[in-house]
Amino acid sequence: ISILLLASVVSSLGGLVFGYELGIISGALLQLKAEFRLTCVQQEALVSSLLIGALLASIVGGCLIDHRGRRNSILLSNVLILIGSLVLLINSFSALVVGRMTLGFAMCISSMSCCIFVSEMVTPDRRGFLVTLYEAGITVGILAAYAMNYILADSKRGWKWMFGLAIVPTVIQLVSIWFLPSSSKESLSQKYFSSSMESRKVQFNSIYLIQRKDNMRTRTVIGLGLVLFQQFTGQPNVLLYASTIFHSVGFQSNASAVLASVGLGLVKVIATLTSMVFSDRVGRRPLLINGCSVMALCLITIGLLSGHSLMNAKMPCNSEDLNVNRTDVPHLNVGNRSVFDMPESQRLLNTNTQDQDVVLDQVRQKPPDTPLASPPSAHGTVVNWIILVCMMAVVSAYSVGFGPSLYIHSKCFFLSLDTTIW
């Protein structure tokens, strides 16, 4: 088996696992909050625990990769993903948080080491293809996660299968990397540059990145600025809370909200593949500028229309606890206490008491022709669909602009020090 083929498999599977773990929480959260009665803070802690693990890995990841090597770092990330996936199967909120943190740490290590490793395995003319393949793997992984969310939306404890299925591509990557060289000195990229590097004997360090020589300071500021503003776009929040967002704009059932997320993932894959085809022909800079412009326009539109959209009246944190919309039902009192403030057992007992007449009298005060919940207006429905289309446009513009273009720019710069890319 050729090194290029194995490197392609490792790169695509690395991105696939990354995207899958990133997107799977979107649908799993709908089941977890109902089964574990999660509060708002607990839901946010569960989602953000992945990012906390990634933050820890970003601090120590560079030293780990330099001292232990790229290949060993990928193997370590695979082992941690397997361990984290098994921990997630435990019926405990604490285990869910620990498992997600472990996955976040592993994903960050894999992201840093995988692209560097596969780039060193091939000649420079193949390097851009492999880096782009990793980005494509991320989008396919997100789509696969949303698809699993939809398939298992109505399954009892389907969240366990959602988390557990990440083991399959992880094991395949673990096996594939064993057949690749263990040292970067044996890579084709190193052999390709061996003669020129022996003659130049040039060494680079971190200070070089902030010097004015070769315009490095400006390029470093631009690169770091793009990475920083990439996060400010809110794209990660859309991916992590996609199903919850669709719930809030009128998709009532879990299945319908997750199905809308699948459409979002499909749009992201198509946009990424389109960007891969046209990035070299059109240029990455025009794609980045146009993508940012479309994102800005659509986000402004969403902001202006969100106040007029028909939002789901249920609170996202306790929608499973109440089957009645409090805003549409009159405030019922039994004695001096609100009906909604009473325990369920006490409410049932009161139905056989004299206070039942008081409740019924207050219900009868509502005009008979007035429904408890007003049907959605045509204007509200149209606004919701406009918001949905704008969300998909934002995801597409990100995949065309910020996604592969930024990823290729940063990776290729730090891997090959190719000054022509800027």
Short mmCIF file of C-alpha atoms in Angstrom, two decimals:
data_model
loop_
_atom_site.label_atom_id
_atom_site.label_comp_id
_atom_site.label_asym_id
_atom_site.label_seq_id
_atom_site.Cartn_x
_atom_site.Cartn_y
_atom_site.Cartn_z
CA ILE A 1 0.00 0.00 0.00
CA SER A 2 1.44 3.39 -0.98
CA ILE A 3 2.34 5.95 1.63
CA LEU A 4 0.13 8.53 -0.12
CA LEU A 5 -2.93 6.28 0.21
CA LEU A 6 -2.30 5.55 3.88
CA ALA A 7 -1.60 9.19 4.60
CA SER A 8 -4.87 10.11 2.88
CA VAL A 9 -6.76 7.58 5.01
CA VAL A 10 -5.16 8.87 8.22
CA SER A 11 -5.85 12.50 7.28
CA SER A 12 -9.49 11.96 6.28
CA LEU A 13 -10.25 9.76 9.30
CA GLY A 14 -8.67 12.31 11.62
CA GLY A 15 -10.96 14.99 10.26
CA LEU A 16 -13.93 12.61 10.28
CA VAL A 17 -13.54 11.84 13.99
CA PHE A 18 -12.99 15.53 14.75
CA GLY A 19 -16.17 16.59 12.95
CA TYR A 20 -18.22 13.71 14.35
CA GLU A 21 -17.32 14.47 17.97
CA LEU A 22 -17.96 18.16 17.34
CA GLY A 23 -21.44 17.70 15.90
CA ILE A 24 -22.80 14.67 17.77
CA ILE A 25 -23.64 16.62 20.92
CA SER A 26 -26.21 18.66 18.96
CA GLY A 27 -28.76 15.83 18.83
CA ALA A 28 -27.54 13.90 21.85
CA LEU A 29 -28.19 16.92 24.05
CA LEU A 30 -31.93 16.68 23.34
CA GLN A 31 -32.01 13.19 24.82
CA LEU A 32 -29.54 13.84 27.63
CA LYS A 33 -31.39 16.84 29.04
CA ALA A 34 -34.60 14.79 29.22
CA GLU A 35 -33.03 11.66 30.72
CA PHE A 36 -30.79 13.40 33.26
CA ARG A 37 -33.08 16.42 33.88
CA LEU A 38 -30.23 18.77 33.03
CA THR A 39 -30.46 22.42 33.97
CA CYS A 40 -29.21 25.22 31.73
CA VAL A 41 -25.88 25.33 33.53
CA GLN A 42 -25.43 21.56 33.27
CA GLN A 43 -26.20 21.58 29.55
CA GLU A 44 -23.70 24.37 28.97
CA ALA A 45 -21.10 22.58 31.08
CA LEU A 46 -21.60 19.39 29.08
CA VAL A 47 -21.21 21.17 25.74
CA SER A 48 -18.29 23.37 26.79
CA SER A 49 -16.38 20.52 28.47
CA LEU A 50 -15.18 19.47 25.02
CA LEU A 51 -13.68 22.93 24.51
CA ILE A 52 -12.13 22.92 27.98
CA GLY A 53 -10.30 19.71 27.12
CA ALA A 54 -9.17 21.22 23.84
CA LEU A 55 -7.90 24.31 25.66
CA LEU A 56 -5.78 22.17 27.98
CA ALA A 57 -4.39 20.26 25.01
CA SER A 58 -3.52 23.48 23.18
CA ILE A 59 -1.32 24.49 26.12
CA VAL A 60 0.70 21.27 26.34
CA GLY A 61 0.13 19.88 22.85
CA GLY A 62 3.09 21.58 21.18
CA CYS A 63 5.61 20.26 23.70
CA LEU A 64 4.03 16.81 23.59
CA ILE A 65 4.25 16.62 19.80
CA ASP A 66 7.84 17.88 19.73
CA HIS A 67 9.08 15.48 22.40
CA ARG A 68 7.03 12.38 21.59
CA GLY A 69 6.68 12.78 17.84
CA ARG A 70 3.73 13.25 15.54
CA ARG A 71 2.96 9.56 15.07
CA ASN A 72 2.98 8.77 18.78
CA SER A 73 0.81 11.81 19.44
CA ILE A 74 -1.79 10.55 16.97
CA LEU A 75 -1.70 7.12 18.60
CA LEU A 76 -2.17 8.76 21.99
CA SER A 77 -5.14 10.74 20.71
CA ASN A 78 -6.70 7.54 19.35
CA VAL A 79 -6.34 5.81 22.70
CA LEU A 80 -7.81 8.82 24.52
CA ILE A 81 -10.79 8.91 22.12
CA LEU A 82 -11.46 5.23 22.79
CA ILE A 83 -11.24 5.80 26.55
CA GLY A 84 -13.40 8.92 26.42
CA SER A 85 -16.05 7.17 24.30
CA LEU A 86 -16.27 4.34 26.84
CA VAL A 87 -16.52 6.78 29.75
CA LEU A 88 -19.45 8.50 28.02
CA LEU A 89 -21.43 5.26 28.15
CA ILE A 90 -21.63 5.48 31.96
CA ASN A 91 -25.01 6.69 33.24
CA SER A 92 -23.65 9.66 35.14
CA PHE A 93 -23.52 13.38 34.43
CA SER A 94 -20.01 13.59 35.90
CA ALA A 95 -18.88 10.78 33.58
CA LEU A 96 -20.34 12.66 30.61
CA VAL A 97 -18.37 15.79 31.48
CA VAL A 98 -15.12 13.86 32.06
CA GLY A 99 -15.61 11.88 28.86
CA ARG A 100 -16.23 15.00 26.80
CA MET A 101 -13.16 16.69 28.28
CA THR A 102 -11.07 13.64 27.39
CA LEU A 103 -12.40 13.73 23.84
CA GLY A 104 -11.67 17.44 23.54
CA PHE A 105 -8.09 16.92 24.68
CA ALA A 106 -7.65 14.06 22.21
CA MET A 107 -9.24 15.94 19.31
CA CYS A 108 -6.94 18.93 19.80
CA ILE A 109 -3.83 16.72 19.92
CA SER A 110 -5.02 14.88 16.82
CA SER A 111 -5.77 18.11 14.95
CA MET A 112 -2.29 19.51 15.59
CA SER A 113 -0.31 16.34 14.96
CA CYS A 114 -2.31 14.73 12.17
CA CYS A 115 -1.87 17.48 9.58
CA ILE A 116 1.83 17.89 10.42
CA PHE A 117 2.45 14.16 10.25
CA VAL A 118 0.72 13.47 6.95
CA SER A 119 2.32 16.56 5.40
CA GLU A 120 5.75 15.17 6.25
CA MET A 121 4.83 11.83 4.70
CA VAL A 122 4.42 13.18 1.17
CA THR A 123 6.10 15.55 -1.24
CA PRO A 124 5.10 19.25 -1.18
CA ASP A 125 2.96 18.96 -4.31
CA ARG A 126 0.65 16.57 -2.42
CA ARG A 127 0.64 18.45 0.86
CA GLY A 128 -2.19 20.86 0.07
CA PHE A 129 -4.40 17.98 -1.05
CA LEU A 130 -3.97 16.15 2.26
CA VAL A 131 -4.59 19.26 4.36
CA THR A 132 -7.75 20.00 2.37
CA LEU A 133 -8.77 16.35 2.74
CA TYR A 134 -8.63 16.78 6.51
CA GLU A 135 -11.02 19.75 6.30
CA ALA A 136 -13.33 17.75 4.05
CA GLY A 137 -13.25 14.93 6.60
CA ILE A 138 -14.43 17.36 9.29
CA THR A 139 -17.50 18.40 7.29
CA VAL A 140 -18.34 14.78 6.42
CA GLY A 141 -17.96 13.90 10.11
CA ILE A 142 -20.37 16.67 11.10
CA LEU A 143 -22.89 15.42 8.51
CA ALA A 144 -22.47 11.84 9.77
CA ALA A 145 -23.07 13.03 13.34
CA TYR A 146 -26.28 14.82 12.37
CA ALA A 147 -27.41 11.77 10.42
CA MET A 148 -26.86 9.55 13.47
CA ASN A 149 -28.73 12.10 15.57
CA TYR A 150 -31.71 11.77 13.24
CA ILE A 151 -31.62 7.97 12.96
CA LEU A 152 -31.41 7.55 16.73
CA ALA A 153 -33.63 10.50 17.67
CA ASP A 154 -36.51 8.33 18.89
CA SER A 155 -34.40 5.43 20.21
CA LYS A 156 -34.31 4.75 23.91
CA ARG A 157 -30.91 5.87 25.17
CA GLY A 158 -29.86 6.47 21.58
CA TRP A 159 -27.24 8.92 22.87
CA LYS A 160 -25.08 5.94 23.90
CA TRP A 161 -24.95 4.72 20.30
CA MET A 162 -24.28 8.25 19.11
CA PHE A 163 -21.20 8.56 21.29
CA GLY A 164 -20.09 4.95 20.87
CA LEU A 165 -20.02 4.94 17.05
CA ALA A 166 -16.96 7.20 17.10
CA ILE A 167 -14.95 4.12 18.09
CA VAL A 168 -15.20 2.67 14.56
CA PRO A 169 -13.25 5.33 12.58
CA THR A 170 -10.85 5.74 15.50
CA VAL A 171 -9.89 2.07 15.41
CA ILE A 172 -9.44 2.21 11.62
CA GLN A 173 -7.12 5.21 11.94
CA LEU A 174 -5.23 3.49 14.75
CA VAL A 175 -4.59 0.47 12.53
CA SER A 176 -3.72 2.54 9.45
CA ILE A 177 -1.07 4.62 11.15
CA TRP A 178 0.89 1.56 12.25
CA PHE A 179 1.89 1.02 8.61
CA LEU A 180 3.32 4.51 8.21
CA PRO A 181 6.96 5.35 9.09
CA SER A 182 7.50 6.10 12.76
CA SER A 183 10.01 8.89 12.22
CA SER A 184 9.68 12.05 10.19
CA LYS A 185 13.26 11.48 9.04
CA GLU A 186 11.99 8.60 6.92
CA SER A 187 9.29 10.67 5.25
CA LEU A 188 9.24 11.56 1.60
CA SER A 189 9.04 15.23 2.44
CA GLN A 190 12.29 15.09 4.40
CA LYS A 191 14.02 13.14 1.65
CA TYR A 192 12.77 15.66 -0.89
CA PHE A 193 14.33 18.56 0.99
CA SER A 194 17.40 16.79 2.40
CA SER A 195 19.86 18.07 -0.16
CA SER A 196 18.68 21.69 -0.05
CA MET A 197 18.44 21.82 3.74
CA GLU A 198 21.94 20.42 4.15
CA SER A 199 23.26 23.27 2.03
CA ARG A 200 21.25 26.01 3.72
CA LYS A 201 21.42 24.90 7.41
CA VAL A 202 18.74 27.44 8.32
CA GLN A 203 17.05 27.17 11.69
CA PHE A 204 13.82 28.89 12.65
CA ASN A 205 12.47 29.61 16.13
CA SER A 206 9.44 31.34 17.62
CA ILE A 207 11.21 34.71 17.71
CA TYR A 208 11.40 34.62 13.93
CA LEU A 209 7.59 34.85 13.76
CA ILE A 210 7.50 38.33 15.34
CA GLN A 211 10.48 39.83 13.52
CA ARG A 212 10.25 42.26 10.61
CA LYS A 213 12.48 40.05 8.50
CA ASP A 214 10.61 38.60 5.51
CA ASN A 215 7.55 40.55 6.69
CA MET A 216 6.96 37.81 9.28
CA ARG A 217 5.41 40.08 11.89
CA THR A 218 2.64 41.24 9.58
CA ARG A 219 1.95 37.73 8.35
CA THR A 220 1.82 36.36 11.89
CA VAL A 221 -0.62 39.08 12.99
CA ILE A 222 -2.85 38.38 9.97
CA GLY A 223 -2.75 34.63 10.59
CA LEU A 224 -3.56 34.93 14.29
CA GLY A 225 -6.24 37.52 13.58
CA LEU A 226 -7.98 35.21 11.12
CA VAL A 227 -7.91 32.34 13.61
CA LEU A 228 -9.28 34.61 16.36
CA PHE A 229 -12.08 36.12 14.30
CA GLN A 230 -12.92 32.67 12.96
CA GLN A 231 -14.18 31.82 16.45
CA PHE A 232 -16.00 35.14 16.81
CA THR A 233 -18.20 34.27 13.84
CA GLY A 234 -20.21 31.97 16.11
CA GLN A 235 -19.84 29.02 13.75
CA PRO A 236 -18.88 26.55 16.55
CA ASN A 237 -22.04 27.52 18.47
CA VAL A 238 -24.20 26.79 15.43
CA LEU A 239 -22.65 23.34 15.08
CA LEU A 240 -22.87 22.48 18.79
CA TYR A 241 -26.42 23.77 19.30
CA ALA A 242 -27.88 23.18 15.82
CA SER A 243 -30.83 21.03 16.96
CA THR A 244 -31.55 23.32 19.90
CA ILE A 245 -31.54 26.36 17.60
CA PHE A 246 -33.97 24.70 15.20
CA HIS A 247 -36.17 23.82 18.17
CA SER A 248 -36.37 27.49 19.07
CA VAL A 249 -37.50 28.61 15.59
CA GLY A 250 -40.47 26.30 15.34
CA PHE A 251 -39.29 22.72 14.77
CA GLN A 252 -41.34 21.13 17.55
CA SER A 253 -40.22 17.49 17.67
CA ASN A 254 -36.69 16.23 18.21
CA ALA A 255 -36.77 14.36 14.90
CA SER A 256 -37.75 17.43 12.88
CA ALA A 257 -35.14 19.62 14.57
CA VAL A 258 -32.42 17.03 13.99
CA LEU A 259 -33.53 16.52 10.39
CA ALA A 260 -33.08 20.25 9.82
CA SER A 261 -29.57 19.83 11.26
CA VAL A 262 -28.89 17.10 8.72
CA GLY A 263 -29.80 19.55 5.98
CA LEU A 264 -27.41 22.05 7.54
CA GLY A 265 -24.62 19.45 7.54
CA LEU A 266 -25.33 18.51 3.93
CA VAL A 267 -25.10 22.14 2.87
CA LYS A 268 -21.78 22.43 4.70
CA VAL A 269 -20.34 19.39 2.89
CA ILE A 270 -21.44 20.66 -0.53
CA ALA A 271 -19.98 24.11 0.16
CA THR A 272 -16.68 22.62 1.34
CA LEU A 273 -16.33 20.40 -1.74
CA THR A 274 -17.14 23.40 -3.94
CA SER A 275 -14.45 25.40 -2.18
CA MET A 276 -11.93 22.61 -2.74
CA VAL A 277 -12.62 22.70 -6.48
CA PHE A 278 -12.46 26.48 -6.92
CA SER A 279 -9.89 27.48 -4.27
CA ASP A 280 -6.94 27.13 -6.65
CA ARG A 281 -8.79 28.54 -9.66
CA VAL A 282 -10.44 31.56 -8.05
CA GLY A 283 -7.96 32.10 -5.26
CA ARG A 284 -8.31 31.75 -1.51
CA ARG A 285 -8.29 35.46 -0.75
CA PRO A 286 -11.35 36.28 -2.95
CA LEU A 287 -13.21 33.30 -1.48
CA LEU A 288 -12.38 34.47 2.04
CA ILE A 289 -13.51 38.05 1.36
CA ASN A 290 -16.74 37.02 -0.36
CA GLY A 291 -17.48 34.41 2.29
CA CYS A 292 -17.07 36.94 5.10
CA SER A 293 -19.32 39.41 3.26
CA VAL A 294 -22.12 36.85 2.88
CA MET A 295 -21.78 35.81 6.52
CA ALA A 296 -22.01 39.40 7.71
CA LEU A 297 -25.09 40.11 5.58
CA CYS A 298 -26.92 36.95 6.69
CA LEU A 299 -26.07 37.41 10.37
CA ILE A 300 -27.38 40.98 10.25
CA THR A 301 -30.57 39.67 8.62
CA ILE A 302 -30.99 37.03 11.33
CA GLY A 303 -30.48 39.65 14.02
CA LEU A 304 -33.11 41.96 12.52
CA LEU A 305 -35.69 39.22 11.95
CA SER A 306 -35.21 37.24 15.17
CA GLY A 307 -37.37 39.69 17.11
CA HIS A 308 -40.28 39.10 14.70
CA SER A 309 -39.93 35.33 14.32
CA LEU A 310 -42.28 32.80 15.85
CA MET A 311 -40.10 31.37 18.58
CA ASN A 312 -40.91 28.18 20.43
CA ALA A 313 -42.60 29.18 23.67
CA LYS A 314 -41.01 26.34 25.62
CA MET A 315 -37.88 27.12 27.53
CA PRO A 316 -35.01 25.05 26.08
CA CYS A 317 -33.79 24.03 29.52
CA ASN A 318 -37.06 22.71 30.92
CA SER A 319 -39.15 21.95 27.86
CA GLU A 320 -39.48 18.34 28.95
CA ASP A 321 -40.88 19.25 32.35
CA LEU A 322 -44.03 21.06 31.22
CA ASN A 323 -46.51 20.10 28.54
CA VAL A 324 -48.43 23.38 28.86
CA ASN A 325 -47.35 26.79 27.66
CA ARG A 326 -47.43 29.10 30.69
CA THR A 327 -47.70 32.23 28.58
CA ASP A 328 -51.02 31.14 27.03
CA VAL A 329 -52.71 29.50 30.02
CA PRO A 330 -54.35 31.83 32.57
CA HIS A 331 -52.70 32.09 35.96
CA LEU A 332 -54.70 29.58 38.03
CA ASN A 333 -54.77 29.80 41.80
CA VAL A 334 -55.93 27.24 44.31
CA GLY A 335 -56.36 28.98 47.57
CA ASN A 336 -53.39 31.34 47.81
CA ARG A 337 -50.96 29.24 45.74
CA SER A 338 -50.31 29.02 42.04
CA VAL A 339 -51.14 25.72 40.37
CA PHE A 340 -47.71 25.65 38.74
CA ASP A 341 -45.98 26.13 42.08
CA MET A 342 -47.55 23.01 43.60
CA PRO A 343 -46.09 19.51 43.56
CA GLU A 344 -47.76 17.12 41.14
CA SER A 345 -49.14 14.93 43.94
CA GLN A 346 -50.79 17.91 45.64
CA ARG A 347 -52.38 19.04 42.40
CA LEU A 348 -53.95 15.61 41.96
CA LEU A 349 -55.27 15.59 45.50
CA ASN A 350 -56.83 19.01 45.10
CA THR A 351 -58.94 17.81 42.17
CA ASN A 352 -61.22 16.01 44.61
CA THR A 353 -61.63 18.97 46.94
CA GLN A 354 -63.89 21.97 46.95
CA ASP A 355 -61.08 24.10 45.48
CA GLN A 356 -61.62 22.33 42.17
CA ASP A 357 -64.62 24.58 41.53
CA VAL A 358 -62.42 27.63 41.97
CA VAL A 359 -60.02 26.38 39.31
CA LEU A 360 -62.82 25.52 36.91
CA ASP A 361 -64.46 28.91 37.42
CA GLN A 362 -61.21 30.68 36.52
CA VAL A 363 -60.77 28.52 33.42
CA ARG A 364 -64.34 29.34 32.35
CA GLN A 365 -63.49 33.03 32.51
CA LYS A 366 -61.45 32.56 29.34
CA PRO A 367 -63.65 33.20 26.27
CA PRO A 368 -64.67 29.89 24.64
CA ASP A 369 -63.52 31.02 21.20
CA THR A 370 -60.02 31.90 22.41
CA PRO A 371 -57.56 29.00 21.97
CA LEU A 372 -54.96 28.24 24.59
CA ALA A 373 -52.18 28.43 22.03
CA SER A 374 -52.53 30.64 19.00
CA PRO A 375 -51.70 28.96 15.70
CA PRO A 376 -48.59 30.21 13.92
CA SER A 377 -49.24 33.11 11.57
CA ALA A 378 -48.19 33.07 7.95
CA HIS A 379 -45.87 36.01 8.58
CA GLY A 380 -44.14 34.25 11.48
CA THR A 381 -43.69 31.08 9.42
CA VAL A 382 -42.14 33.00 6.52
CA VAL A 383 -39.75 34.79 8.88
CA ASN A 384 -38.69 31.46 10.40
CA TRP A 385 -37.92 30.02 6.99
CA ILE A 386 -35.93 33.12 6.08
CA ILE A 387 -33.89 32.66 9.27
CA LEU A 388 -33.33 28.99 8.37
CA VAL A 389 -32.13 29.90 4.88
CA CYS A 390 -29.84 32.57 6.32
CA MET A 391 -28.36 30.07 8.77
CA MET A 392 -27.58 27.69 5.92
CA ALA A 393 -26.08 30.58 3.95
CA VAL A 394 -23.86 31.45 6.92
CA VAL A 395 -22.64 27.86 7.18
CA SER A 396 -22.02 27.71 3.42
CA ALA A 397 -20.14 31.02 3.38
CA TYR A 398 -18.01 29.89 6.31
CA SER A 399 -17.16 26.61 4.54
CA VAL A 400 -16.21 28.49 1.37
CA GLY A 401 -14.29 31.30 3.07
CA PHE A 402 -13.08 30.82 6.62
CA GLY A 403 -13.07 27.01 6.53
CA PRO A 404 -10.67 25.48 4.00
CA SER A 405 -9.08 28.77 2.93
CA LEU A 406 -7.98 29.70 6.44
CA TYR A 407 -7.03 26.13 7.25
CA ILE A 408 -4.81 25.76 4.19
CA HIS A 409 -3.22 29.17 4.71
CA SER A 410 -2.23 28.55 8.33
CA LYS A 411 -1.20 24.91 7.98
CA CYS A 412 0.82 25.34 4.82
CA PHE A 413 2.58 28.39 6.21
CA PHE A 414 3.72 26.80 9.42
CA LEU A 415 4.53 23.45 7.81
CA SER A 416 6.46 24.50 4.74
CA LEU A 417 7.35 28.17 5.46
CA ASP A 418 6.25 28.89 1.91
CA THR A 419 6.33 32.69 1.63
CA THR A 420 4.53 32.68 -1.72
CA ILE A 421 1.25 31.57 -0.14
CA TRP A 422 0.83 34.94 1.56
#
